[in-house]
mmCIF file of C-alpha atoms in Angstrom:
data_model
loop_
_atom_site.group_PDB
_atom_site.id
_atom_site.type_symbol
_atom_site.label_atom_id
_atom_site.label_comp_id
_atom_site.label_asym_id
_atom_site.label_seq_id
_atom_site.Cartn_x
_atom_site.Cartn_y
_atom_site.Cartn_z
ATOM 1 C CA UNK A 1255 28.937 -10.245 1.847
ATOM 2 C CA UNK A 1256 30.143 -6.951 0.695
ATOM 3 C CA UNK A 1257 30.590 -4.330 3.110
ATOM 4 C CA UNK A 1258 28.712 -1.821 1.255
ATOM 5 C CA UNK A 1259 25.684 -1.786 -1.017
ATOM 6 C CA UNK A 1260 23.968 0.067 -3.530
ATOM 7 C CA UNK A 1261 20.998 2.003 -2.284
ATOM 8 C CA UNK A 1262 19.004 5.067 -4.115
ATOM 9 C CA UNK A 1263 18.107 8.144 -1.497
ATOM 10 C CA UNK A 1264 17.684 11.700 -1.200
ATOM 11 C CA UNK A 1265 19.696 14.747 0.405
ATOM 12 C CA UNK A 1266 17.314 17.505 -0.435
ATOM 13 C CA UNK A 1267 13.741 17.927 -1.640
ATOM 14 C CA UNK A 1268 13.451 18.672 -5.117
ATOM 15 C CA UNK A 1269 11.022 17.717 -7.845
ATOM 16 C CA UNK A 1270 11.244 15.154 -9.026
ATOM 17 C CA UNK A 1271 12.436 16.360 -12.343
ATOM 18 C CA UNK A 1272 15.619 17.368 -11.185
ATOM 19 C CA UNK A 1273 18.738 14.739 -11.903
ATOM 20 C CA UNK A 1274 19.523 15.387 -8.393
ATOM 21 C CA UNK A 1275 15.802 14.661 -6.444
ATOM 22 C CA UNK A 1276 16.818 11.056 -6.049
ATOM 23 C CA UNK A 1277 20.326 9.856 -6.124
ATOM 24 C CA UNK A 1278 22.844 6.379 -6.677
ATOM 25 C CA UNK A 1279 24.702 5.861 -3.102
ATOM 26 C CA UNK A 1280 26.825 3.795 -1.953
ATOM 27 C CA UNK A 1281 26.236 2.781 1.696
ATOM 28 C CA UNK A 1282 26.999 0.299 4.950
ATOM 29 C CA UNK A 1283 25.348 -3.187 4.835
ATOM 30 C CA UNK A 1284 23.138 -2.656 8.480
ATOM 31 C CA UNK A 1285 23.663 -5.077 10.819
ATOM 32 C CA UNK A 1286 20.211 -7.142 12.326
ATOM 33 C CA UNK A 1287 18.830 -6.559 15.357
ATOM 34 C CA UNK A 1288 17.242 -8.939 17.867
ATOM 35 C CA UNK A 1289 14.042 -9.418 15.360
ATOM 36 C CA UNK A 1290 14.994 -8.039 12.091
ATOM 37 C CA UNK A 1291 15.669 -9.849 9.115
ATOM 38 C CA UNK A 1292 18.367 -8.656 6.700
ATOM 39 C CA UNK A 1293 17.013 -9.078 3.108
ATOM 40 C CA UNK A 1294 18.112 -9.134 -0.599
ATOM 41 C CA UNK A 1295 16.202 -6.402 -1.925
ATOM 42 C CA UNK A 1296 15.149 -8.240 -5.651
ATOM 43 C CA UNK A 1297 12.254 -5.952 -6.034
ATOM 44 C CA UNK A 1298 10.552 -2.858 -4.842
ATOM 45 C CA UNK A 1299 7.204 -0.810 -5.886
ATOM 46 C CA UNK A 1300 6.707 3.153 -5.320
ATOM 47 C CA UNK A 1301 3.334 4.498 -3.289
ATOM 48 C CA UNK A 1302 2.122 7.928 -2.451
ATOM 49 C CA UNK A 1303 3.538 7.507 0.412
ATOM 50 C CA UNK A 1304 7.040 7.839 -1.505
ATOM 51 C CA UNK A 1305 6.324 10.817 -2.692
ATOM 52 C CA UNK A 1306 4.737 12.692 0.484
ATOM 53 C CA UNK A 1307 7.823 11.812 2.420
ATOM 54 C CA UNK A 1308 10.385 12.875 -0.418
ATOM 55 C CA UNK A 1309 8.427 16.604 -0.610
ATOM 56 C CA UNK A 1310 7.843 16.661 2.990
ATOM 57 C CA UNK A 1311 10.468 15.335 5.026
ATOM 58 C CA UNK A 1312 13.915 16.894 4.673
ATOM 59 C CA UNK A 1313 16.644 14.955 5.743
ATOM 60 C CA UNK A 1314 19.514 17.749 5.975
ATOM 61 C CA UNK A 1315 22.205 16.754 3.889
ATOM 62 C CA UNK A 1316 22.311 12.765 5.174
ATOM 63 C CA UNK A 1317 21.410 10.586 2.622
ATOM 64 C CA UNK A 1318 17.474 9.226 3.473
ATOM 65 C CA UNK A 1319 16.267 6.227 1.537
ATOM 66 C CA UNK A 1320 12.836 5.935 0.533
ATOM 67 C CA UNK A 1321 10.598 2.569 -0.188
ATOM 68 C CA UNK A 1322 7.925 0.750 1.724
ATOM 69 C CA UNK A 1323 7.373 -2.382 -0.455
ATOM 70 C CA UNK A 1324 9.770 -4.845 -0.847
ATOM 71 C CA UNK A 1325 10.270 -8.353 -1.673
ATOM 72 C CA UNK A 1326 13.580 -10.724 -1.814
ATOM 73 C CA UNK A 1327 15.584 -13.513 -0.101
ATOM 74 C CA UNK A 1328 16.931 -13.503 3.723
ATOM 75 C CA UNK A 1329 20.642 -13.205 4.071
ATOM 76 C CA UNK A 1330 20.537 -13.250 7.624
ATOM 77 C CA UNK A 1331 18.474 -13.399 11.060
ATOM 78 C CA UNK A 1332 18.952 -11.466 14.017
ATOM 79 C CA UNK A 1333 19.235 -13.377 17.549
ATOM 80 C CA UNK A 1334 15.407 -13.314 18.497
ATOM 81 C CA UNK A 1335 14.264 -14.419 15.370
ATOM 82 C CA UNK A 1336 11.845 -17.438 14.996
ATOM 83 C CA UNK A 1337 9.775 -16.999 12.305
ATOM 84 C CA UNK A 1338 12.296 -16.769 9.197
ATOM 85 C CA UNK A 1339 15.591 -18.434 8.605
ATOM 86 C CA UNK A 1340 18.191 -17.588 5.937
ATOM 87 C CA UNK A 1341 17.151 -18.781 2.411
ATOM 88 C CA UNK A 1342 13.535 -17.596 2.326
ATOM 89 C CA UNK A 1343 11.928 -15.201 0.260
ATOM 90 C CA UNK A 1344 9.962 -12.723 2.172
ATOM 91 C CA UNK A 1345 7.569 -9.768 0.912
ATOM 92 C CA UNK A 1346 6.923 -6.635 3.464
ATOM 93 C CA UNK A 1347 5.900 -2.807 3.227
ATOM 94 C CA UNK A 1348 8.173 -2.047 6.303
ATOM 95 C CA UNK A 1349 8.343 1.204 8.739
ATOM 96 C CA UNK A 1350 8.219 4.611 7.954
ATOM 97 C CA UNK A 1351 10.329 5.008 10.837
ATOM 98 C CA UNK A 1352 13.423 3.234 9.466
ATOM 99 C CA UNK A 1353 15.518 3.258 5.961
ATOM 100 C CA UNK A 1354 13.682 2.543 3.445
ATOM 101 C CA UNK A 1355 13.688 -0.351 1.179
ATOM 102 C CA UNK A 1356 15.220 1.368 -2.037
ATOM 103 C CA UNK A 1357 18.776 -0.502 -1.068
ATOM 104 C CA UNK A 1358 20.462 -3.821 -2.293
ATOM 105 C CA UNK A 1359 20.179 -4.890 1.752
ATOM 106 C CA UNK A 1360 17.463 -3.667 4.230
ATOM 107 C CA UNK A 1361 16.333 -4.695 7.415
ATOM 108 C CA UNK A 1362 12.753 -5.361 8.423
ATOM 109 C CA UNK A 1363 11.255 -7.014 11.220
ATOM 110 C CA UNK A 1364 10.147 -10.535 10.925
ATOM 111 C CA UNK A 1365 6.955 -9.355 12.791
ATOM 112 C CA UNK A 1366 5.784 -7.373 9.883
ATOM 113 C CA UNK A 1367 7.303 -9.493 6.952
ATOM 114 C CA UNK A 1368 5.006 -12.603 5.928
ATOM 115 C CA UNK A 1369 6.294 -15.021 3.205
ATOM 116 C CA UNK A 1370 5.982 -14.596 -0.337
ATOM 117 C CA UNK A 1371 3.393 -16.031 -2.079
ATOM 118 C CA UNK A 1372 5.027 -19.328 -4.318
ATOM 119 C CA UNK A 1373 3.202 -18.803 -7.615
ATOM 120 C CA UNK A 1374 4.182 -14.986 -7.832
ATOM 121 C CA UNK A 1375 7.908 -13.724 -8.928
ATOM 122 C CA UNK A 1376 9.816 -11.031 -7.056
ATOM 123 C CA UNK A 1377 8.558 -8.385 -9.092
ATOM 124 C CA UNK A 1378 4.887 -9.237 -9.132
ATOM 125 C CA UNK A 1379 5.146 -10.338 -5.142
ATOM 126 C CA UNK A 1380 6.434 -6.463 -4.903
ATOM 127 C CA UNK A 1381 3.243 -4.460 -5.910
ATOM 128 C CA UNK A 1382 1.054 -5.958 -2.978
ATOM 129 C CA UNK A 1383 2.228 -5.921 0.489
ATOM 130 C CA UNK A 1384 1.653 -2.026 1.648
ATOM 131 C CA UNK A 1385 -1.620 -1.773 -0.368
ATOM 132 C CA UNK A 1386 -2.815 -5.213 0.312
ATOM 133 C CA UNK A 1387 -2.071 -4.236 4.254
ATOM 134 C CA UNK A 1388 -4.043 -1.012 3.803
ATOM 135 C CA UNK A 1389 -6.653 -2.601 2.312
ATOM 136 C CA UNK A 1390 -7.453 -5.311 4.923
ATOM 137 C CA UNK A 1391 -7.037 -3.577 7.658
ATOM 138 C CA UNK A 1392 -9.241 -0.779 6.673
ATOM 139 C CA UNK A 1393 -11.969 -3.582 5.731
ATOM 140 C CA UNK A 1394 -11.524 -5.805 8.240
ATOM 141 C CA UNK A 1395 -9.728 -3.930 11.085
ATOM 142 C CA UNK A 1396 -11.365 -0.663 10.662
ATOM 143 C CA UNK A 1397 -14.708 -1.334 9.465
ATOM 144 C CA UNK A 1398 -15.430 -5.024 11.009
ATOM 145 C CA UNK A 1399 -16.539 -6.427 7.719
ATOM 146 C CA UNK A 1400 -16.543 -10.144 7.971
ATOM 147 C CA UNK A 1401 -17.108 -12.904 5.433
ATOM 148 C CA UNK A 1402 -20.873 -12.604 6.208
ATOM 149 C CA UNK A 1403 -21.574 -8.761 5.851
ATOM 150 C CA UNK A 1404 -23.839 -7.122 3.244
ATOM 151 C CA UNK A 1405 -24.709 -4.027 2.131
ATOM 152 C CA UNK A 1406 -23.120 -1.555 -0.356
ATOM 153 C CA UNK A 1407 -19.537 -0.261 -0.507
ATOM 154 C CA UNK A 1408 -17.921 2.193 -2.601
ATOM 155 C CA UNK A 1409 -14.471 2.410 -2.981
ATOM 156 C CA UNK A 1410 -13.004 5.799 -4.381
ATOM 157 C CA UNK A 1411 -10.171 5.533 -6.818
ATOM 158 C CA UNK A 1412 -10.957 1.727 -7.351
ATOM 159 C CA UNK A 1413 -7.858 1.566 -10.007
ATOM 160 C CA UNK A 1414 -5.107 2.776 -7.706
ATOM 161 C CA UNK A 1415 -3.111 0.758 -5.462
ATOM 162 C CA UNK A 1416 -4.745 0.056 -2.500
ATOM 163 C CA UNK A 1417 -8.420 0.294 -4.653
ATOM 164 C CA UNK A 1418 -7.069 -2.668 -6.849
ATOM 165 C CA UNK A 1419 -6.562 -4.846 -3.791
ATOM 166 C CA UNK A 1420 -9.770 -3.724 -1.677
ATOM 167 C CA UNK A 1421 -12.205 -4.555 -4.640
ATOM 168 C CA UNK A 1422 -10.694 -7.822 -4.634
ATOM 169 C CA UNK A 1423 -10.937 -8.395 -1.110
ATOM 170 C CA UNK A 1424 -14.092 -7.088 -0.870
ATOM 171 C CA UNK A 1425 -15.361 -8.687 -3.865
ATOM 172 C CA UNK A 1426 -14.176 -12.413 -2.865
ATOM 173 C CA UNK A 1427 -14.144 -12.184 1.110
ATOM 174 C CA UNK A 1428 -17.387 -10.769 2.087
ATOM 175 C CA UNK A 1429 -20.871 -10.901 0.790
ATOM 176 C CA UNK A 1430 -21.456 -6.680 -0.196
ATOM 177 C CA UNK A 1431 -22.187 -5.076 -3.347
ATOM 178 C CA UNK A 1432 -19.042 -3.543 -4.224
ATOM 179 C CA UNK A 1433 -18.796 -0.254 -6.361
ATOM 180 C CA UNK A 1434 -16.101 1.093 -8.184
ATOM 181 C CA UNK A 1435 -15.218 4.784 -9.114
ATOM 182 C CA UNK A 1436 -13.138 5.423 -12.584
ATOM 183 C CA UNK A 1437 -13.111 7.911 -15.295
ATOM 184 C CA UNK A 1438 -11.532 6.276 -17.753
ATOM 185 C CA UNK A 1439 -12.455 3.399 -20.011
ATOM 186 C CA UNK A 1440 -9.610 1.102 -19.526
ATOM 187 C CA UNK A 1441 -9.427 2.173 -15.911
ATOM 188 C CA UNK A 1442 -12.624 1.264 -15.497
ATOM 189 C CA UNK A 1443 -12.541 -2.029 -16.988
ATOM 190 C CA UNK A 1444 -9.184 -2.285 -14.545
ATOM 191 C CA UNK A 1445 -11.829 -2.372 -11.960
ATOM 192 C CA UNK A 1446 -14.516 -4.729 -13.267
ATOM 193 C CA UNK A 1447 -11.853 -7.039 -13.852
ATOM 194 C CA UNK A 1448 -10.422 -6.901 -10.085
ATOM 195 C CA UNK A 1449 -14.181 -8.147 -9.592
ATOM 196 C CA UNK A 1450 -16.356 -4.937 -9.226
ATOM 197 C CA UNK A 1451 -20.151 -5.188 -9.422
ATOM 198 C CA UNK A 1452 -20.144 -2.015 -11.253
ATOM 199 C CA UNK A 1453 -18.390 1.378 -11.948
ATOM 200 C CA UNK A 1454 -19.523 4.881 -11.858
ATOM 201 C CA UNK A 1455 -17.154 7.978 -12.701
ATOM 202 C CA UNK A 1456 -15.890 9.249 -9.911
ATOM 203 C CA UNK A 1457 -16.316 13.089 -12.019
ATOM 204 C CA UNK A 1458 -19.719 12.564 -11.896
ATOM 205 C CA UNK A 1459 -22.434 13.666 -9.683
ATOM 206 C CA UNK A 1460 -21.938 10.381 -6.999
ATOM 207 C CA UNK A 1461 -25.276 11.617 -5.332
ATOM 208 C CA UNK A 1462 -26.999 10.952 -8.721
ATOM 209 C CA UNK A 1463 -25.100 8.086 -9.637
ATOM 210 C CA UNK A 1464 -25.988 6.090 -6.536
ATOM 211 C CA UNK A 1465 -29.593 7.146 -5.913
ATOM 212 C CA UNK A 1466 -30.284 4.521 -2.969
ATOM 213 C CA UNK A 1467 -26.910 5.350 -1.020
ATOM 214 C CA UNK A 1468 -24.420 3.328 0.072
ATOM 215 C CA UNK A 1469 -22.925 1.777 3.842
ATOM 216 C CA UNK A 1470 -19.699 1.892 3.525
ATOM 217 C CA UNK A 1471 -16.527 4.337 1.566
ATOM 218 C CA UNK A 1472 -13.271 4.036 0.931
ATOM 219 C CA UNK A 1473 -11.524 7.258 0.528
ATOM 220 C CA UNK A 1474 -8.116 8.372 -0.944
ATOM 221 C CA UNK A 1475 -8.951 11.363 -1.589
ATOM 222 C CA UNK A 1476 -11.299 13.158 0.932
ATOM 223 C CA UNK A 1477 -11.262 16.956 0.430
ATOM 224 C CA UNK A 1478 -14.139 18.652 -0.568
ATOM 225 C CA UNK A 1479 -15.918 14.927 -0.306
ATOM 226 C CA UNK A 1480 -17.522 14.755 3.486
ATOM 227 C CA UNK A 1481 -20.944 16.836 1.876
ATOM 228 C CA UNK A 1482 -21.106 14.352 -0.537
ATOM 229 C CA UNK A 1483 -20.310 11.377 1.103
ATOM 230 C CA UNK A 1484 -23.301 12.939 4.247
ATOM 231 C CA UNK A 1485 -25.335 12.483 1.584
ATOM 232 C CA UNK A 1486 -24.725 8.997 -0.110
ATOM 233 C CA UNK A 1487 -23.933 7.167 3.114
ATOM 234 C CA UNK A 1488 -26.533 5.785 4.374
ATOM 235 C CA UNK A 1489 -27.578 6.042 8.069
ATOM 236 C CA UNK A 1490 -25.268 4.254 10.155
ATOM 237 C CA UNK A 1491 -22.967 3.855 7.899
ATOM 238 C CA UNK A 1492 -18.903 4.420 7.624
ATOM 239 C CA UNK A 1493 -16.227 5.871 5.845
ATOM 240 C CA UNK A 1494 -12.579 4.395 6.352
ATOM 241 C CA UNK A 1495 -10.008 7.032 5.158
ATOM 242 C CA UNK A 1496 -6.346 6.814 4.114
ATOM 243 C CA UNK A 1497 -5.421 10.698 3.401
ATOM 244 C CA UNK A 1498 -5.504 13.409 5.671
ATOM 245 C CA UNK A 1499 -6.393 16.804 4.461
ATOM 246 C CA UNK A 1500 -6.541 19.920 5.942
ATOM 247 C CA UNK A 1501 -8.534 21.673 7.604
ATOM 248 C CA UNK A 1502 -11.381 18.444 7.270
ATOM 249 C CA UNK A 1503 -14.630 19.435 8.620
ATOM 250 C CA UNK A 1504 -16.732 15.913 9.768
ATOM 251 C CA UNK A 1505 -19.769 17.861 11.326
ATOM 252 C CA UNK A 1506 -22.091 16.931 8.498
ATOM 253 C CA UNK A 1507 -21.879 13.588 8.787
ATOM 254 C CA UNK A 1508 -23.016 13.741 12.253
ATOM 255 C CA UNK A 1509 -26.747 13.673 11.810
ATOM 256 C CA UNK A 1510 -27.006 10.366 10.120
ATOM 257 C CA UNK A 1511 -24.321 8.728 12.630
ATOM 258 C CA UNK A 1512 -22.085 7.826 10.226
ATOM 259 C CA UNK A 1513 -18.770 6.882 11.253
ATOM 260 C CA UNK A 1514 -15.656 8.210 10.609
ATOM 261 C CA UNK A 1515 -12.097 5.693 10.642
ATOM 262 C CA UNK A 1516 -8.456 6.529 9.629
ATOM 263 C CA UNK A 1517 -6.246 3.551 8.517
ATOM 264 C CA UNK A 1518 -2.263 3.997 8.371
ATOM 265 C CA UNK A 1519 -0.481 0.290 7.581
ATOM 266 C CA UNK A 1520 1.993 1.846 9.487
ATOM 267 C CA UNK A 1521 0.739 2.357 13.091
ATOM 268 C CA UNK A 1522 1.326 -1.446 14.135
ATOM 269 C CA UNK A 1523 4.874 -1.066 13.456
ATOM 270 C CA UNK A 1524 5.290 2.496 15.244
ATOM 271 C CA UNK A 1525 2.873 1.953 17.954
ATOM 272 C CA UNK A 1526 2.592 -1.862 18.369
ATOM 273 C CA UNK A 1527 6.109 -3.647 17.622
ATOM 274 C CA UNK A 1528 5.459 -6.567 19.022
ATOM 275 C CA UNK A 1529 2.228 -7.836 17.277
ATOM 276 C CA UNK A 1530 2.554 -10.384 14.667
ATOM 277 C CA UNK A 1531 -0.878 -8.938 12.750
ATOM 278 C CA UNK A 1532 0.669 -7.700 9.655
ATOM 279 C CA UNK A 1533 2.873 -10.952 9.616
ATOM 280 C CA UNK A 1534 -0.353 -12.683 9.568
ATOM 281 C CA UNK A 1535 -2.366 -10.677 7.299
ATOM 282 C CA UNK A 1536 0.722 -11.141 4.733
ATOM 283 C CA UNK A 1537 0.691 -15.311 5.576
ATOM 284 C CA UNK A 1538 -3.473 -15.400 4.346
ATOM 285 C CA UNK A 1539 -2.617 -12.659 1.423
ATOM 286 C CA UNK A 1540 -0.119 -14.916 0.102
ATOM 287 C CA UNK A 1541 -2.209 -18.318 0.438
ATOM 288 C CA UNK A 1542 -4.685 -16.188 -1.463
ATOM 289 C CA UNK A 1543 -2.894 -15.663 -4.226
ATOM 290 C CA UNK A 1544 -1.782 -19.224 -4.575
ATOM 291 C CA UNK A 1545 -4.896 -20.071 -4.470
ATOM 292 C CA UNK A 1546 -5.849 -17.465 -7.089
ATOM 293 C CA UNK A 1547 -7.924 -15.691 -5.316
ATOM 294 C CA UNK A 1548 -5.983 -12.840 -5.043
ATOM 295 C CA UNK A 1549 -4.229 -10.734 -8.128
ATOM 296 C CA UNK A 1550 -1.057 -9.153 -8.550
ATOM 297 C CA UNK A 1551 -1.817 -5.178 -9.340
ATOM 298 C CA UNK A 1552 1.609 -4.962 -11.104
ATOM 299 C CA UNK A 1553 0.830 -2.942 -14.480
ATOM 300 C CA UNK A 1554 4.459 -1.559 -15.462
ATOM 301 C CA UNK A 1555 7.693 -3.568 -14.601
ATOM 302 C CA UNK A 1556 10.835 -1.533 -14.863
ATOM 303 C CA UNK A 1557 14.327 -3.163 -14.375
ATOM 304 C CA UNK A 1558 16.764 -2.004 -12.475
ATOM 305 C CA UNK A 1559 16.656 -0.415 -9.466
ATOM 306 C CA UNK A 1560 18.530 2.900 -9.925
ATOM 307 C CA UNK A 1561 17.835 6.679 -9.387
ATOM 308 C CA UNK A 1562 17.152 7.521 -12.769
ATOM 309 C CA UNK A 1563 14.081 4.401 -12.794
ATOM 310 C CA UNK A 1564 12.803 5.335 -9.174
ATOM 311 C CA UNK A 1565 12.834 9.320 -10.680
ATOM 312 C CA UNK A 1566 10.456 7.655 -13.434
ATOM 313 C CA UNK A 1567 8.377 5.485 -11.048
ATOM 314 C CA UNK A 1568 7.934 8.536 -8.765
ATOM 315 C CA UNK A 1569 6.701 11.029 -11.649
ATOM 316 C CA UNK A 1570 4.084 7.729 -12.418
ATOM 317 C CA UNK A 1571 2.858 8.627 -9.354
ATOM 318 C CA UNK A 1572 3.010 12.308 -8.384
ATOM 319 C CA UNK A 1573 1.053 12.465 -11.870
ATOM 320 C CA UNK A 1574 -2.102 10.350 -10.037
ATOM 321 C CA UNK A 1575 -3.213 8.622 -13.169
ATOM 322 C CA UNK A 1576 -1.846 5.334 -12.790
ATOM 323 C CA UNK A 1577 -3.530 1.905 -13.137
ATOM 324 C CA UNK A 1578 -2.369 -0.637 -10.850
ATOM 325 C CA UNK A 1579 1.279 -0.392 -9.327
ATOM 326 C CA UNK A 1580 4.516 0.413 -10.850
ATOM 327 C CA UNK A 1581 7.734 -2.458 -9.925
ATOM 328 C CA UNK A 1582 11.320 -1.452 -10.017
ATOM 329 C CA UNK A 1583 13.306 -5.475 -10.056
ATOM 330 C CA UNK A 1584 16.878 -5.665 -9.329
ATOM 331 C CA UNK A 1585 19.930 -3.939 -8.507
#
């Protein structure tokens, strides 16, 4: 194995539209620790949570590597390892609190890495395991939905990422009426084909759109919302949130009881190392998609993974219109 690698990283914030807000490096090959696995990066997808870190986190001059979706082959196993060998192809979202996975090699720990799904290739495998994580844990984990629940959820910005996968889920792995918002034609369509009931624009009045209320939200995008969302929730109810705005004010959803849940994918790995959860949740996601149950979101493919793609990939999203996920394959 080479000694070094090709990895794309930052040294500086800078929009994205400068040559110089993501750059080409050359770096060390890490070395695996007791439980990581050292993977062949074939393919990687770019989230929000990309961009927040690349315009919020300044890493001083060092060279910081973005990228918290990944899928590709295991090289090599560190000494506690059990659940992986050499050979296999793996798909993960990773830890915020490590290198990212924007580099030819990257570790990640087997307890957070499930295997790929068979029927998908490296690039399609790559759109799904941070939004498909997200997703499941804010319907299952967060707000206890099992196979059997009913009611009425809506799930804001049903054509993103982590919408895509939660309509699906939703859709196929419980018994509710699941709602869509989109403001666009094909967008919306996007979501009645994930599996959507129906789909109201999200630039609408919601209130008048869903005149008998609904139990359950999903929110991206929560400012300026909790008035609106006291008023469409029904009593009881929940939202499950993946954004954090300033300043958010929850008193007015106190009088109907509705709760209030945050999901981060990442707070197993930061807070909870040694659960296997995520490794599970990625086992039944993939045996869901062989089965067909579950979709790739992949809607643009670009090849090669370089600085001047992930600079495209990450104006894709800092522009917030995308459909689906956006898949940078190869190095």
């Amino acid at each position: 194995m080479a000694e070094l690698m090709r990895a794309v990283g930052y040294r500086k914030n800078l929009p994205i539209s400068d040559p110089a807000s993501l750059l080409d490096l050359e770096l060390p090959v890490p070395v695996p620790g007791e439980h990581d696995l050292l993977v062949r990066v074939e393919a990687v997808s770019v989230n929000p949570v990309d961009v927040k870190v690349r315009a919020g986190s300044d890493p001083g001059g060092e060279p910081k590597i973005l990228g918290y979706d990944a899928s590709g082959v295991v090289v090599a196993v560190g000494s506690a390892v059990t659940l992986f060998r050499p050979g296999d192809e793996v798909w993960y979202a990773g830890s915020i609190a490590r290198p990212g996975t924007d580099a030819q090699f990257h570790l990640v720990d087997e307890r957070i890495t499930g295997p790929k799904p068979a029927s998908l290739d490296f690039a399609e495998a790559a759109a799904l395991p941070l939004t498909t994580l997200t997703a499941w844990e804010a319907l299952f984990d967060r707000l206890r939905l099992t196979a059997g629940s009913t009611g009425t959820l809506l799930v804001l910005g049903a054509a993103g990422g982590v919408g895509s996968i939660l309509v699906q889920l939703a859709r196929r792995l419980t018994d509710l009426e699941v709602i869509g918002t989109a403001s666009r034609p094909e967008s919306q369509q996007y979501v009645l084909d994930r599996g959507a009931h129906r789909v109201v624009n999200h630039h609408d009045d919601l209130a008048g759109a869903l005149p008998d209320g609904v139990d359950y939200v999903f929110s991206p995008h929560s400012a300026g919302m909790i008035d609106t969302f006291a008023e469409i929730v029904r009593p009881f109810g929940a939202v499950v949130a993946i954004d954090e705005p300033a300043g958010l004010d929850l008193r007015p959803l106190k009088s109907k009881s509705i709760a209030w849940h945050w999901e981060l994918m990442f707070t197993r790995a930061l807070f909870d190392p040694e659960s296997t959860a995520q490794h599970d949740i990625l086992r039944q996601a993939a045996e869901l998609v062989d089965k067909g149950v579950l979709h790739t979101t992949l809607t643009e493919r670009i090849d090669g993974i370089t600085a001047e793609h992930l600079r495209r990939a990450h104006g894709i999203v800092e522009r917030g219109s995308a459909i689906g996920k956006t898949v940078l394959a190869g190095f």
